[in-house]
Amino acid sequence: MSTGKLPPAADGLQLNFCKTLACRNFGLSDKKFYLLQDTDPSRPSLVCRECGAFPPLLNNHAVMDEYLRLKAQDSGNLAACSTQGCPAHGLPVLTHREHYHAFGYSGERQRYRCKHCQSTFVDKWSNANPKIDVQQKLLGLLFTGYAVREICRKLAINPKTFYDHLDQIAARCRNKLASVDARFLQMATNTPLASSLVPLQPKSDNGVMWLTTGDAEHGYILLQNINYSAAEEKPDHLADVFDASSRLMPDAFHPNGEIHLQKSSDLLTQVNDKYKEVLSRSNVEDPYTRPIRVDYPSKGCLIRPQYTAYAQYLRLKELLESWDSFTLYLPQEPLMRSAMMSIFKERLMAQTCHPIYVEQNAHWVEGSAASNIDIMLLSWWRDRWAFTQEGTAAKAICHLGRETGSEEAWLQDASTQVVYQYQARFHQHFRSLIDEPRRRLRPGGLLPLLDIFRAWNNLCNQNSEGITPAQALGLTRHPYTLAHLLA
Ligand SMILES: [Zn+2]
Ligand SMILES: [Zn+2]
């Protein structure tokens, strides 16, 4: 507990500041610019003296923890130097070859030596996959929609073996993706990106959300993570933001008074309803701080979603370092907006980053031209929205950096549809697995499936012209088959 202080910075990372771009306190963390209080929990802890904004406090160390956890999950199994403190520590051979020498073989596997610390290590995934036959059958059945117990019966394996295979397949997929991802970051520098957020298991109410970011035109998915950690345990009490465990959610939800938002067919009403829902949260960045029912997973721990979003955008910042500028389309959700505005504050001030809210109704046809544009300032934040309507079709955009002048083009081009379609396809393909009664409270088993699905989507999944997202971006020449993923 602490009065009148900001949570301390972590490794130079301080995310507590005014997030109103037009305010002169934007991005500044000197506490003299703010009113700070922690005696009345019903009032904001931090209020900007200049513009009155009340950004929720964040534990910077916890953001860092979540970022490192995410990074380890994505690249933990890739061959890399493992010497603590070595300049090449954790840099995969696949994408950072300049740090390593090939150093003979260990059996059939390639051995490498680190140029800095001379340590040697083996690339576990460099040999031919000895289990390719059974794993290819397993994947084929999984993608055809069979339940786990049916697959086990057909292949005469037990569930433990099934999940072991799944983990190994996921590791191979991450390995395959690492080099194509590196090419994406070198070659797709003008591609607009999009983020999307949906429940991982739509029928479960288990509190696990799934955040993805990828290319907005062809649907090449770059980053995805869920606000769930299988390896940690849920805390038994609500921790305040100064506590190191503040990123972990206890099982303490209040369903009384829960309001189910019906999406209005009128887009302006829908956007306004969303702002009302956001202001009913005690923390505007955390959808779980309003009356809501959550059936807490029976194992592992839920992560506060803002830490998930900040961690993903920290990863994005690191990946996009060499991009001169970028555009990111996102749904109207302050959870992602705040993460975006905080992580990319320098780019926002330099106008080299364009975060744009996009909402549209079911009648909108992708790529339609926008006519009759109405500009409206909405909600407490006075967000500047541009609406267009043609018959029953409606679409709206809002540039979070408050840039103006390109509304017509943004209304036509901005879209989060392909990243949402990616998630919808996952739900469709693996419905029987995702909705298994036992699985609903055990989301951990779906983690390897997410890696496998990202690889399949990016490298194997062909559109009506027979082109995969990786091909459309010029990253690969041919569609991969399941056998390619496993080789
Ligand atoms: Zn301010
Ligand atoms: Zn080294």
Short mmCIF file of C-alpha atoms and ligand atoms in Angstrom, two decimals:
data_model
loop_
_atom_site.label_atom_id
_atom_site.label_comp_id
_atom_site.label_asym_id
_atom_site.label_seq_id
_atom_site.Cartn_x
_atom_site.Cartn_y
_atom_site.Cartn_z
CA MET A 1 0.00 0.00 0.00
CA SER A 2 1.25 3.45 -0.82
CA THR A 3 -0.25 6.91 -0.85
CA GLY A 4 0.39 9.46 -3.53
CA LYS A 5 2.87 7.42 -5.55
CA LEU A 6 3.00 5.93 -9.01
CA PRO A 7 3.85 2.23 -9.34
CA PRO A 8 7.64 2.12 -9.88
CA ALA A 9 9.12 1.78 -13.38
CA ALA A 10 10.37 -1.63 -14.53
CA ASP A 11 13.56 -1.61 -16.61
CA GLY A 12 12.76 1.93 -17.71
CA LEU A 13 9.16 1.00 -18.53
CA GLN A 14 6.65 3.39 -16.94
CA LEU A 15 3.14 3.12 -18.34
CA ASN A 16 1.30 5.35 -15.87
CA PHE A 17 0.59 8.71 -17.45
CA CYS A 18 -2.17 10.70 -19.11
CA LYS A 19 -3.32 8.89 -22.27
CA THR A 20 -5.10 11.85 -23.90
CA LEU A 21 -2.95 12.57 -26.96
CA ALA A 22 -4.06 16.21 -27.16
CA CYS A 23 -3.22 16.87 -23.49
CA ARG A 24 0.15 18.39 -22.64
CA ASN A 25 0.60 15.74 -19.92
CA PHE A 26 0.33 12.94 -22.50
CA GLY A 27 3.06 10.39 -21.83
CA LEU A 28 4.47 12.28 -18.83
CA SER A 29 4.90 10.37 -15.57
CA ASP A 30 5.94 13.13 -13.15
CA LYS A 31 3.46 12.82 -10.30
CA LYS A 32 3.09 16.60 -9.96
CA PHE A 33 0.91 16.50 -13.08
CA TYR A 34 -1.66 14.27 -11.38
CA LEU A 35 -4.00 13.93 -8.43
CA LEU A 36 -3.13 10.65 -6.76
CA GLN A 37 -5.24 8.98 -4.10
CA ASP A 38 -5.83 5.48 -2.80
CA THR A 39 -8.14 6.06 0.16
CA ASP A 40 -11.47 5.91 -1.70
CA PRO A 41 -11.60 2.83 -3.97
CA SER A 42 -14.74 4.12 -5.69
CA ARG A 43 -12.76 7.06 -7.08
CA PRO A 44 -9.95 6.92 -9.67
CA SER A 45 -6.44 6.60 -8.22
CA LEU A 46 -4.91 8.88 -10.83
CA VAL A 47 -6.49 11.98 -12.37
CA CYS A 48 -4.74 14.24 -14.88
CA ARG A 49 -4.69 17.82 -13.52
CA GLU A 50 -4.74 19.17 -17.08
CA CYS A 51 -7.51 17.25 -18.89
CA GLY A 52 -9.27 15.32 -16.09
CA ALA A 53 -8.58 11.89 -17.66
CA PHE A 54 -8.40 9.01 -15.18
CA PRO A 55 -6.19 6.28 -16.67
CA PRO A 56 -6.18 3.17 -14.43
CA LEU A 57 -2.87 2.42 -12.72
CA LEU A 58 -0.74 -0.45 -13.95
CA ASN A 59 2.01 -2.44 -12.28
CA ASN A 60 4.94 -1.98 -14.71
CA HIS A 61 6.79 -5.00 -13.34
CA ALA A 62 3.73 -7.16 -13.91
CA VAL A 63 3.51 -5.95 -17.54
CA MET A 64 7.16 -6.92 -17.95
CA ASP A 65 6.53 -10.34 -16.37
CA GLU A 66 3.66 -11.01 -18.74
CA TYR A 67 5.73 -9.84 -21.72
CA LEU A 68 8.59 -12.19 -20.80
CA ARG A 69 6.15 -15.06 -20.24
CA LEU A 70 4.65 -14.46 -23.67
CA LYS A 71 8.04 -14.24 -25.33
CA ALA A 72 9.21 -17.48 -23.70
CA GLN A 73 6.01 -19.18 -24.87
CA ASP A 74 6.57 -18.05 -28.47
CA SER A 75 10.26 -18.78 -28.81
CA GLY A 76 11.14 -20.95 -25.81
CA ASN A 77 11.74 -24.11 -27.81
CA LEU A 78 13.78 -22.55 -30.62
CA ALA A 79 17.50 -23.34 -30.72
CA ALA A 80 19.39 -20.39 -29.16
CA CYS A 81 22.26 -19.58 -26.80
CA SER A 82 21.11 -20.24 -23.23
CA THR A 83 23.99 -18.57 -21.34
CA GLN A 84 22.57 -15.92 -18.97
CA GLY A 85 24.10 -12.53 -19.71
CA CYS A 86 25.49 -13.51 -23.14
CA PRO A 87 24.64 -10.96 -25.88
CA ALA A 88 23.11 -13.81 -27.93
CA HIS A 89 21.06 -15.20 -25.02
CA GLY A 90 17.63 -16.24 -26.27
CA LEU A 91 18.22 -15.10 -29.87
CA PRO A 92 17.09 -18.00 -32.09
CA VAL A 93 19.54 -19.36 -34.67
CA LEU A 94 16.73 -19.32 -37.21
CA THR A 95 16.51 -15.55 -37.23
CA HIS A 96 19.90 -14.49 -35.79
CA ARG A 97 22.36 -16.66 -37.65
CA GLU A 98 25.09 -14.01 -37.39
CA HIS A 99 25.67 -14.92 -33.73
CA TYR A 100 26.41 -18.60 -34.35
CA HIS A 101 28.68 -21.09 -36.15
CA ALA A 102 27.41 -24.45 -37.37
CA PHE A 103 29.38 -26.89 -35.23
CA GLY A 104 28.95 -30.43 -36.51
CA TYR A 105 26.20 -32.84 -35.70
CA SER A 106 24.84 -34.65 -32.71
CA GLY A 107 23.35 -37.79 -34.22
CA GLU A 108 21.24 -36.37 -37.06
CA ARG A 109 20.74 -33.04 -35.37
CA GLN A 110 22.62 -29.85 -36.19
CA ARG A 111 24.92 -28.52 -33.45
CA TYR A 112 25.76 -24.78 -33.13
CA ARG A 113 28.37 -22.77 -31.24
CA CYS A 114 27.71 -19.26 -29.90
CA LYS A 115 30.31 -16.77 -31.23
CA HIS A 116 30.18 -14.78 -27.99
CA CYS A 117 30.33 -17.30 -25.15
CA GLN A 118 31.47 -20.41 -27.13
CA SER A 119 28.72 -22.55 -25.61
CA THR A 120 27.32 -25.24 -27.90
CA PHE A 121 23.78 -26.50 -28.27
CA VAL A 122 21.74 -28.77 -30.50
CA ASP A 123 18.78 -27.77 -32.67
CA LYS A 124 16.16 -30.29 -31.53
CA TRP A 125 14.06 -29.76 -34.64
CA SER A 126 16.76 -30.11 -37.30
CA ASN A 127 16.39 -33.84 -37.88
CA ALA A 128 13.72 -35.60 -39.91
CA ASN A 129 10.61 -36.06 -37.77
CA PRO A 130 10.54 -39.77 -36.81
CA LYS A 131 6.85 -39.54 -35.83
CA ILE A 132 5.66 -37.82 -39.00
CA ASP A 133 3.27 -40.61 -40.04
CA VAL A 134 1.24 -40.82 -36.87
CA GLN A 135 1.33 -37.04 -36.35
CA GLN A 136 0.08 -36.41 -39.86
CA LYS A 137 -2.84 -38.77 -39.29
CA LEU A 138 -3.55 -37.14 -35.95
CA LEU A 139 -3.60 -33.64 -37.47
CA GLY A 140 -5.75 -34.80 -40.36
CA LEU A 141 -8.35 -36.20 -37.95
CA LEU A 142 -8.18 -33.14 -35.73
CA PHE A 143 -8.78 -30.80 -38.66
CA THR A 144 -11.69 -33.01 -39.79
CA GLY A 145 -13.39 -32.31 -36.48
CA TYR A 146 -12.94 -35.56 -34.57
CA ALA A 147 -13.05 -35.47 -30.77
CA VAL A 148 -9.91 -36.43 -28.83
CA ARG A 149 -11.25 -39.79 -27.64
CA GLU A 150 -12.21 -40.77 -31.20
CA ILE A 151 -8.75 -39.85 -32.48
CA CYS A 152 -7.17 -41.86 -29.67
CA ARG A 153 -9.32 -44.85 -30.56
CA LYS A 154 -8.54 -44.64 -34.28
CA LEU A 155 -4.80 -44.31 -33.68
CA ALA A 156 -4.75 -46.71 -30.71
CA ILE A 157 -3.05 -44.18 -28.42
CA ASN A 158 -4.01 -42.87 -24.97
CA PRO A 159 -4.92 -39.22 -24.26
CA LYS A 160 -1.54 -38.54 -22.63
CA THR A 161 0.22 -39.65 -25.85
CA PHE A 162 -2.23 -37.54 -27.86
CA TYR A 163 -1.31 -34.38 -25.94
CA ASP A 164 2.42 -35.22 -26.10
CA HIS A 165 2.12 -35.42 -29.89
CA LEU A 166 0.19 -32.16 -29.92
CA ASP A 167 2.97 -30.40 -27.95
CA GLN A 168 5.62 -31.71 -30.34
CA ILE A 169 3.61 -30.70 -33.39
CA ALA A 170 3.13 -27.22 -31.92
CA ALA A 171 6.89 -26.92 -31.35
CA ARG A 172 7.59 -27.86 -34.97
CA CYS A 173 4.98 -25.35 -36.13
CA ARG A 174 6.54 -22.52 -34.08
CA ASN A 175 9.87 -23.46 -35.59
CA LYS A 176 8.43 -23.30 -39.13
CA LEU A 177 6.72 -19.99 -38.40
CA ALA A 178 9.77 -18.28 -36.90
CA SER A 179 11.58 -17.90 -40.22
CA VAL A 180 8.46 -16.90 -42.17
CA ASP A 181 7.55 -14.36 -39.46
CA ALA A 182 11.04 -12.88 -39.85
CA ARG A 183 10.41 -12.52 -43.60
CA PHE A 184 7.02 -10.92 -42.88
CA LEU A 185 8.71 -8.29 -40.73
CA GLN A 186 11.28 -7.57 -43.46
CA MET A 187 8.96 -7.58 -46.46
CA ALA A 188 5.44 -6.61 -45.37
CA THR A 189 6.37 -3.20 -43.99
CA ASN A 190 3.54 -1.38 -45.76
CA THR A 191 0.82 -3.79 -44.78
CA PRO A 192 -1.87 -2.47 -42.43
CA LEU A 193 -2.33 -4.60 -39.31
CA ALA A 194 -5.47 -5.48 -37.37
CA SER A 195 -6.20 -6.78 -33.89
CA SER A 196 -9.20 -8.75 -32.68
CA LEU A 197 -10.42 -9.99 -29.33
CA VAL A 198 -12.89 -12.84 -28.68
CA PRO A 199 -13.51 -15.42 -25.95
CA LEU A 200 -11.27 -18.46 -26.54
CA GLN A 201 -14.17 -20.84 -25.85
CA PRO A 202 -17.35 -18.91 -26.67
CA LYS A 203 -19.67 -21.31 -24.83
CA SER A 204 -17.68 -21.60 -21.63
CA ASP A 205 -17.80 -18.24 -19.77
CA ASN A 206 -14.41 -19.25 -18.37
CA GLY A 207 -12.96 -15.74 -18.62
CA VAL A 208 -10.28 -16.63 -21.17
CA MET A 209 -10.01 -14.08 -23.99
CA TRP A 210 -7.95 -14.50 -27.10
CA LEU A 211 -6.17 -11.48 -28.60
CA THR A 212 -4.68 -11.69 -32.09
CA THR A 213 -2.79 -9.25 -34.31
CA GLY A 214 -2.05 -9.88 -37.96
CA ASP A 215 -1.99 -8.42 -41.45
CA ALA A 216 -5.36 -6.81 -42.19
CA GLU A 217 -5.53 -7.71 -45.89
CA HIS A 218 -4.61 -11.38 -46.21
CA GLY A 219 -4.91 -12.54 -42.61
CA TYR A 220 -1.30 -13.53 -41.89
CA ILE A 221 -1.40 -13.82 -38.07
CA LEU A 222 1.69 -12.49 -36.31
CA LEU A 223 0.86 -12.50 -32.60
CA GLN A 224 -1.73 -14.15 -30.42
CA ASN A 225 -2.07 -14.70 -26.72
CA ILE A 226 -4.66 -15.53 -24.11
CA ASN A 227 -5.14 -14.12 -20.62
CA TYR A 228 -4.51 -17.46 -18.99
CA SER A 229 -1.41 -19.09 -17.53
CA ALA A 230 -1.46 -22.85 -17.05
CA ALA A 231 1.67 -22.82 -14.91
CA GLU A 232 0.54 -20.33 -12.26
CA GLU A 233 -2.03 -20.67 -9.48
CA LYS A 234 -4.90 -18.30 -8.84
CA PRO A 235 -4.35 -15.94 -5.91
CA ASP A 236 -6.80 -16.17 -3.00
CA HIS A 237 -7.39 -12.44 -2.64
CA LEU A 238 -7.71 -9.28 -4.70
CA ALA A 239 -4.27 -7.62 -4.83
CA ASP A 240 -3.81 -3.87 -5.32
CA VAL A 241 -1.78 -2.49 -8.20
CA PHE A 242 1.37 -2.13 -6.08
CA ASP A 243 1.39 -5.87 -5.37
CA ALA A 244 3.64 -8.05 -7.57
CA SER A 245 0.75 -10.48 -8.11
CA SER A 246 -1.63 -7.79 -9.41
CA ARG A 247 -1.68 -9.34 -12.90
CA LEU A 248 -3.30 -12.53 -11.60
CA MET A 249 -7.10 -12.63 -11.25
CA PRO A 250 -8.60 -14.26 -8.15
CA ASP A 251 -11.93 -16.08 -8.44
CA ALA A 252 -13.89 -13.08 -7.18
CA PHE A 253 -16.53 -12.04 -9.71
CA HIS A 254 -19.96 -10.54 -9.03
CA PRO A 255 -22.62 -11.63 -11.48
CA ASN A 256 -25.38 -9.65 -9.73
CA GLY A 257 -26.68 -6.97 -12.05
CA GLU A 258 -24.88 -8.32 -15.12
CA ILE A 259 -26.10 -6.58 -18.25
CA HIS A 260 -26.10 -8.50 -21.53
CA LEU A 261 -25.44 -6.11 -24.36
CA GLN A 262 -27.63 -6.74 -27.36
CA LYS A 263 -25.78 -5.46 -30.41
CA SER A 264 -28.05 -2.80 -31.85
CA SER A 265 -28.50 -2.83 -35.62
CA ASP A 266 -28.11 0.94 -35.50
CA LEU A 267 -24.35 1.50 -35.51
CA LEU A 268 -24.38 4.80 -33.60
CA THR A 269 -26.47 3.19 -30.85
CA GLN A 270 -24.07 0.23 -30.80
CA VAL A 271 -21.02 2.47 -30.41
CA ASN A 272 -22.72 4.51 -27.67
CA ASP A 273 -23.85 1.34 -25.85
CA LYS A 274 -20.26 0.15 -25.85
CA TYR A 275 -19.09 3.39 -24.22
CA LYS A 276 -21.79 2.90 -21.54
CA GLU A 277 -20.58 -0.64 -20.87
CA VAL A 278 -16.98 0.62 -20.62
CA LEU A 279 -17.95 3.30 -18.10
CA SER A 280 -19.76 0.69 -15.98
CA ARG A 281 -16.36 -0.95 -15.31
CA SER A 282 -14.55 0.18 -12.18
CA ASN A 283 -11.38 -0.08 -14.30
CA VAL A 284 -12.13 1.00 -17.89
CA GLU A 285 -9.29 -1.19 -19.21
CA ASP A 286 -10.55 -4.34 -17.49
CA PRO A 287 -13.83 -5.89 -18.73
CA TYR A 288 -13.95 -8.07 -15.59
CA THR A 289 -14.42 -5.13 -13.21
CA ARG A 290 -18.17 -4.89 -13.77
CA PRO A 291 -20.94 -7.34 -12.80
CA ILE A 292 -20.11 -10.49 -14.76
CA ARG A 293 -20.36 -14.23 -14.39
CA VAL A 294 -17.13 -16.20 -14.81
CA ASP A 295 -16.75 -19.97 -14.35
CA TYR A 296 -13.12 -19.90 -13.27
CA PRO A 297 -10.87 -22.54 -14.92
CA SER A 298 -10.32 -25.54 -12.66
CA LYS A 299 -6.54 -25.38 -13.16
CA GLY A 300 -4.11 -22.53 -13.80
CA CYS A 301 -4.75 -18.82 -13.44
CA LEU A 302 -6.55 -16.05 -15.33
CA ILE A 303 -4.44 -12.99 -16.16
CA ARG A 304 -5.94 -9.51 -15.93
CA PRO A 305 -6.65 -8.77 -19.62
CA GLN A 306 -4.92 -5.40 -19.64
CA TYR A 307 -1.62 -7.16 -18.87
CA THR A 308 -2.27 -9.50 -21.81
CA ALA A 309 -2.88 -6.57 -24.16
CA TYR A 310 0.07 -4.47 -22.96
CA ALA A 311 2.34 -7.52 -23.24
CA GLN A 312 1.23 -8.26 -26.80
CA TYR A 313 1.78 -4.67 -27.92
CA LEU A 314 5.21 -4.62 -26.25
CA ARG A 315 6.03 -7.67 -28.40
CA LEU A 316 4.61 -5.84 -31.42
CA LYS A 317 6.76 -2.79 -30.66
CA GLU A 318 9.86 -4.96 -30.56
CA LEU A 319 8.94 -6.72 -33.82
CA LEU A 320 8.08 -3.53 -35.72
CA GLU A 321 11.22 -1.62 -34.70
CA SER A 322 12.44 -1.34 -38.31
CA TRP A 323 9.06 -0.26 -39.74
CA ASP A 324 8.98 3.48 -40.51
CA SER A 325 5.30 3.68 -39.72
CA PHE A 326 2.33 1.38 -39.36
CA THR A 327 -1.46 1.32 -39.22
CA LEU A 328 -3.41 -0.84 -36.80
CA TYR A 329 -7.16 -1.38 -37.06
CA LEU A 330 -8.88 -2.41 -33.85
CA PRO A 331 -12.34 -2.92 -32.43
CA GLN A 332 -13.80 -0.29 -30.09
CA GLU A 333 -12.29 -1.51 -26.83
CA PRO A 334 -10.30 0.68 -24.39
CA LEU A 335 -8.39 -2.38 -23.22
CA MET A 336 -6.54 -2.40 -26.54
CA ARG A 337 -6.68 1.34 -27.08
CA SER A 338 -4.89 2.13 -23.83
CA ALA A 339 -2.24 -0.50 -24.46
CA MET A 340 -1.69 0.94 -27.92
CA MET A 341 -1.57 4.57 -26.74
CA SER A 342 0.83 3.71 -23.91
CA ILE A 343 3.26 1.36 -25.64
CA PHE A 344 3.51 3.45 -28.82
CA LYS A 345 3.46 6.93 -27.24
CA GLU A 346 6.61 8.15 -29.03
CA ARG A 347 5.32 6.94 -32.39
CA LEU A 348 1.94 8.58 -31.75
CA MET A 349 3.61 11.91 -31.05
CA ALA A 350 5.74 11.50 -34.20
CA GLN A 351 2.61 10.43 -36.14
CA THR A 352 4.32 7.24 -37.33
CA CYS A 353 1.59 5.01 -35.93
CA HIS A 354 -2.08 5.04 -36.85
CA PRO A 355 -4.43 3.20 -34.50
CA ILE A 356 -7.96 3.25 -35.91
CA TYR A 357 -11.16 1.95 -34.31
CA VAL A 358 -13.35 0.14 -36.86
CA GLU A 359 -16.96 -0.92 -36.32
CA GLN A 360 -19.46 -2.03 -38.94
CA ASN A 361 -22.81 -3.80 -39.02
CA ALA A 362 -23.57 -7.14 -40.69
CA HIS A 363 -24.86 -5.47 -43.87
CA TRP A 364 -21.61 -3.72 -44.71
CA VAL A 365 -19.87 -5.16 -47.79
CA GLU A 366 -16.06 -5.12 -47.51
CA GLY A 367 -14.38 -2.48 -49.64
CA SER A 368 -17.54 -0.46 -50.33
CA ALA A 369 -16.97 3.24 -50.98
CA ALA A 370 -18.06 5.65 -48.25
CA SER A 371 -20.46 8.45 -48.99
CA ASN A 372 -22.40 10.85 -46.75
CA ILE A 373 -19.81 10.94 -43.99
CA ASP A 374 -21.00 12.21 -40.59
CA ILE A 375 -18.43 13.30 -38.01
CA MET A 376 -19.40 12.92 -34.34
CA LEU A 377 -17.59 13.48 -31.06
CA LEU A 378 -18.62 10.71 -28.68
CA SER A 379 -18.44 9.83 -25.00
CA TRP A 380 -16.39 11.28 -22.18
CA TRP A 381 -13.28 11.01 -24.35
CA ARG A 382 -14.84 13.09 -27.15
CA ASP A 383 -13.57 10.48 -29.60
CA ARG A 384 -13.87 11.74 -33.15
CA TRP A 385 -15.83 9.17 -35.16
CA ALA A 386 -16.70 9.18 -38.87
CA PHE A 387 -19.91 7.32 -39.77
CA THR A 388 -21.19 6.31 -43.17
CA GLN A 389 -24.49 4.70 -44.09
CA GLU A 390 -25.81 3.28 -47.36
CA GLY A 391 -29.25 1.73 -47.03
CA THR A 392 -29.00 -0.68 -44.11
CA ALA A 393 -25.20 -0.99 -44.39
CA ALA A 394 -23.22 1.11 -41.92
CA LYS A 395 -19.58 1.52 -40.92
CA ALA A 396 -17.68 3.81 -38.58
CA ILE A 397 -14.03 4.59 -37.90
CA CYS A 398 -12.19 6.68 -35.32
CA HIS A 399 -8.49 7.61 -35.61
CA LEU A 400 -7.19 7.41 -32.04
CA GLY A 401 -4.36 9.80 -32.87
CA ARG A 402 -7.05 12.33 -33.90
CA GLU A 403 -5.67 12.69 -37.42
CA THR A 404 -8.21 13.95 -39.93
CA GLY A 405 -8.60 14.25 -43.69
CA SER A 406 -8.52 10.60 -44.79
CA GLU A 407 -11.90 9.51 -43.38
CA GLU A 408 -13.21 8.43 -46.79
CA ALA A 409 -10.23 6.15 -47.46
CA TRP A 410 -10.25 4.72 -43.94
CA LEU A 411 -13.98 4.02 -44.12
CA GLN A 412 -13.39 2.08 -47.30
CA ASP A 413 -10.20 0.20 -46.36
CA ALA A 414 -10.02 -0.16 -42.58
CA SER A 415 -11.12 -3.62 -41.53
CA THR A 416 -10.64 -6.16 -38.78
CA GLN A 417 -12.64 -8.81 -40.65
CA VAL A 418 -9.83 -11.17 -41.67
CA VAL A 419 -8.46 -11.48 -38.14
CA TYR A 420 -11.96 -12.15 -36.80
CA GLN A 421 -12.46 -14.75 -39.55
CA TYR A 422 -9.26 -16.44 -38.41
CA GLN A 423 -10.70 -16.82 -34.92
CA ALA A 424 -14.11 -17.92 -36.23
CA ARG A 425 -12.43 -20.62 -38.33
CA PHE A 426 -10.62 -21.91 -35.26
CA HIS A 427 -13.92 -22.18 -33.40
CA GLN A 428 -15.49 -23.94 -36.37
CA HIS A 429 -12.67 -26.41 -37.02
CA PHE A 430 -12.20 -27.52 -33.42
CA ARG A 431 -15.73 -27.10 -32.11
CA SER A 432 -15.95 -30.57 -30.59
CA LEU A 433 -12.64 -30.13 -28.77
CA ILE A 434 -13.31 -26.55 -27.63
CA ASP A 435 -16.81 -27.33 -26.33
CA GLU A 436 -16.00 -30.61 -24.60
CA PRO A 437 -17.63 -30.33 -21.15
CA ARG A 438 -14.36 -31.17 -19.40
CA ARG A 439 -12.34 -28.87 -21.65
CA ARG A 440 -14.48 -25.82 -20.85
CA LEU A 441 -12.75 -25.37 -17.52
CA ARG A 442 -9.35 -26.62 -18.74
CA PRO A 443 -8.25 -24.18 -21.45
CA GLY A 444 -4.56 -25.15 -21.11
CA GLY A 445 -4.98 -28.10 -23.50
CA LEU A 446 -5.88 -25.67 -26.30
CA LEU A 447 -2.56 -23.79 -26.13
CA PRO A 448 -0.63 -26.09 -28.53
CA LEU A 449 -3.63 -26.02 -30.86
CA LEU A 450 -3.34 -22.23 -31.16
CA ASP A 451 0.24 -22.51 -32.45
CA ILE A 452 -0.72 -25.27 -34.85
CA PHE A 453 -3.69 -23.31 -36.13
CA ARG A 454 -1.63 -20.16 -36.68
CA ALA A 455 0.87 -22.16 -38.74
CA TRP A 456 -1.90 -23.82 -40.72
CA ASN A 457 -3.67 -20.51 -41.32
CA ASN A 458 -0.56 -18.65 -42.45
CA LEU A 459 1.13 -21.38 -44.48
CA CYS A 460 -1.48 -23.95 -45.57
CA ASN A 461 -4.91 -22.36 -45.72
CA GLN A 462 -5.76 -21.39 -49.31
CA ASN A 463 -8.32 -18.78 -50.33
CA SER A 464 -10.69 -19.30 -53.26
CA GLU A 465 -7.78 -18.60 -55.66
CA GLY A 466 -5.61 -21.24 -54.01
CA ILE A 467 -3.34 -18.67 -52.34
CA THR A 468 -2.25 -18.77 -48.69
CA PRO A 469 -1.71 -15.60 -46.60
CA ALA A 470 2.07 -16.18 -46.69
CA GLN A 471 1.98 -16.52 -50.50
CA ALA A 472 -0.18 -13.44 -50.94
CA LEU A 473 2.50 -11.45 -49.10
CA GLY A 474 5.32 -13.01 -51.13
CA LEU A 475 6.78 -14.83 -48.12
CA THR A 476 6.47 -18.38 -49.48
CA ARG A 477 6.13 -19.73 -53.03
CA HIS A 478 3.68 -22.58 -52.49
CA PRO A 479 1.00 -23.61 -50.04
CA TYR A 480 2.41 -25.89 -47.33
CA THR A 481 0.72 -29.22 -46.68
CA LEU A 482 0.25 -30.70 -43.19
CA ALA A 483 3.24 -32.94 -44.02
CA HIS A 484 5.38 -29.80 -44.66
CA LEU A 485 4.44 -28.45 -41.24
CA LEU A 486 5.58 -31.68 -39.62
CA ALA A 487 8.74 -32.36 -41.59
ZN ZN B 1 -4.28 14.83 -19.49
ZN ZN B 2 26.20 -17.16 -26.03
#
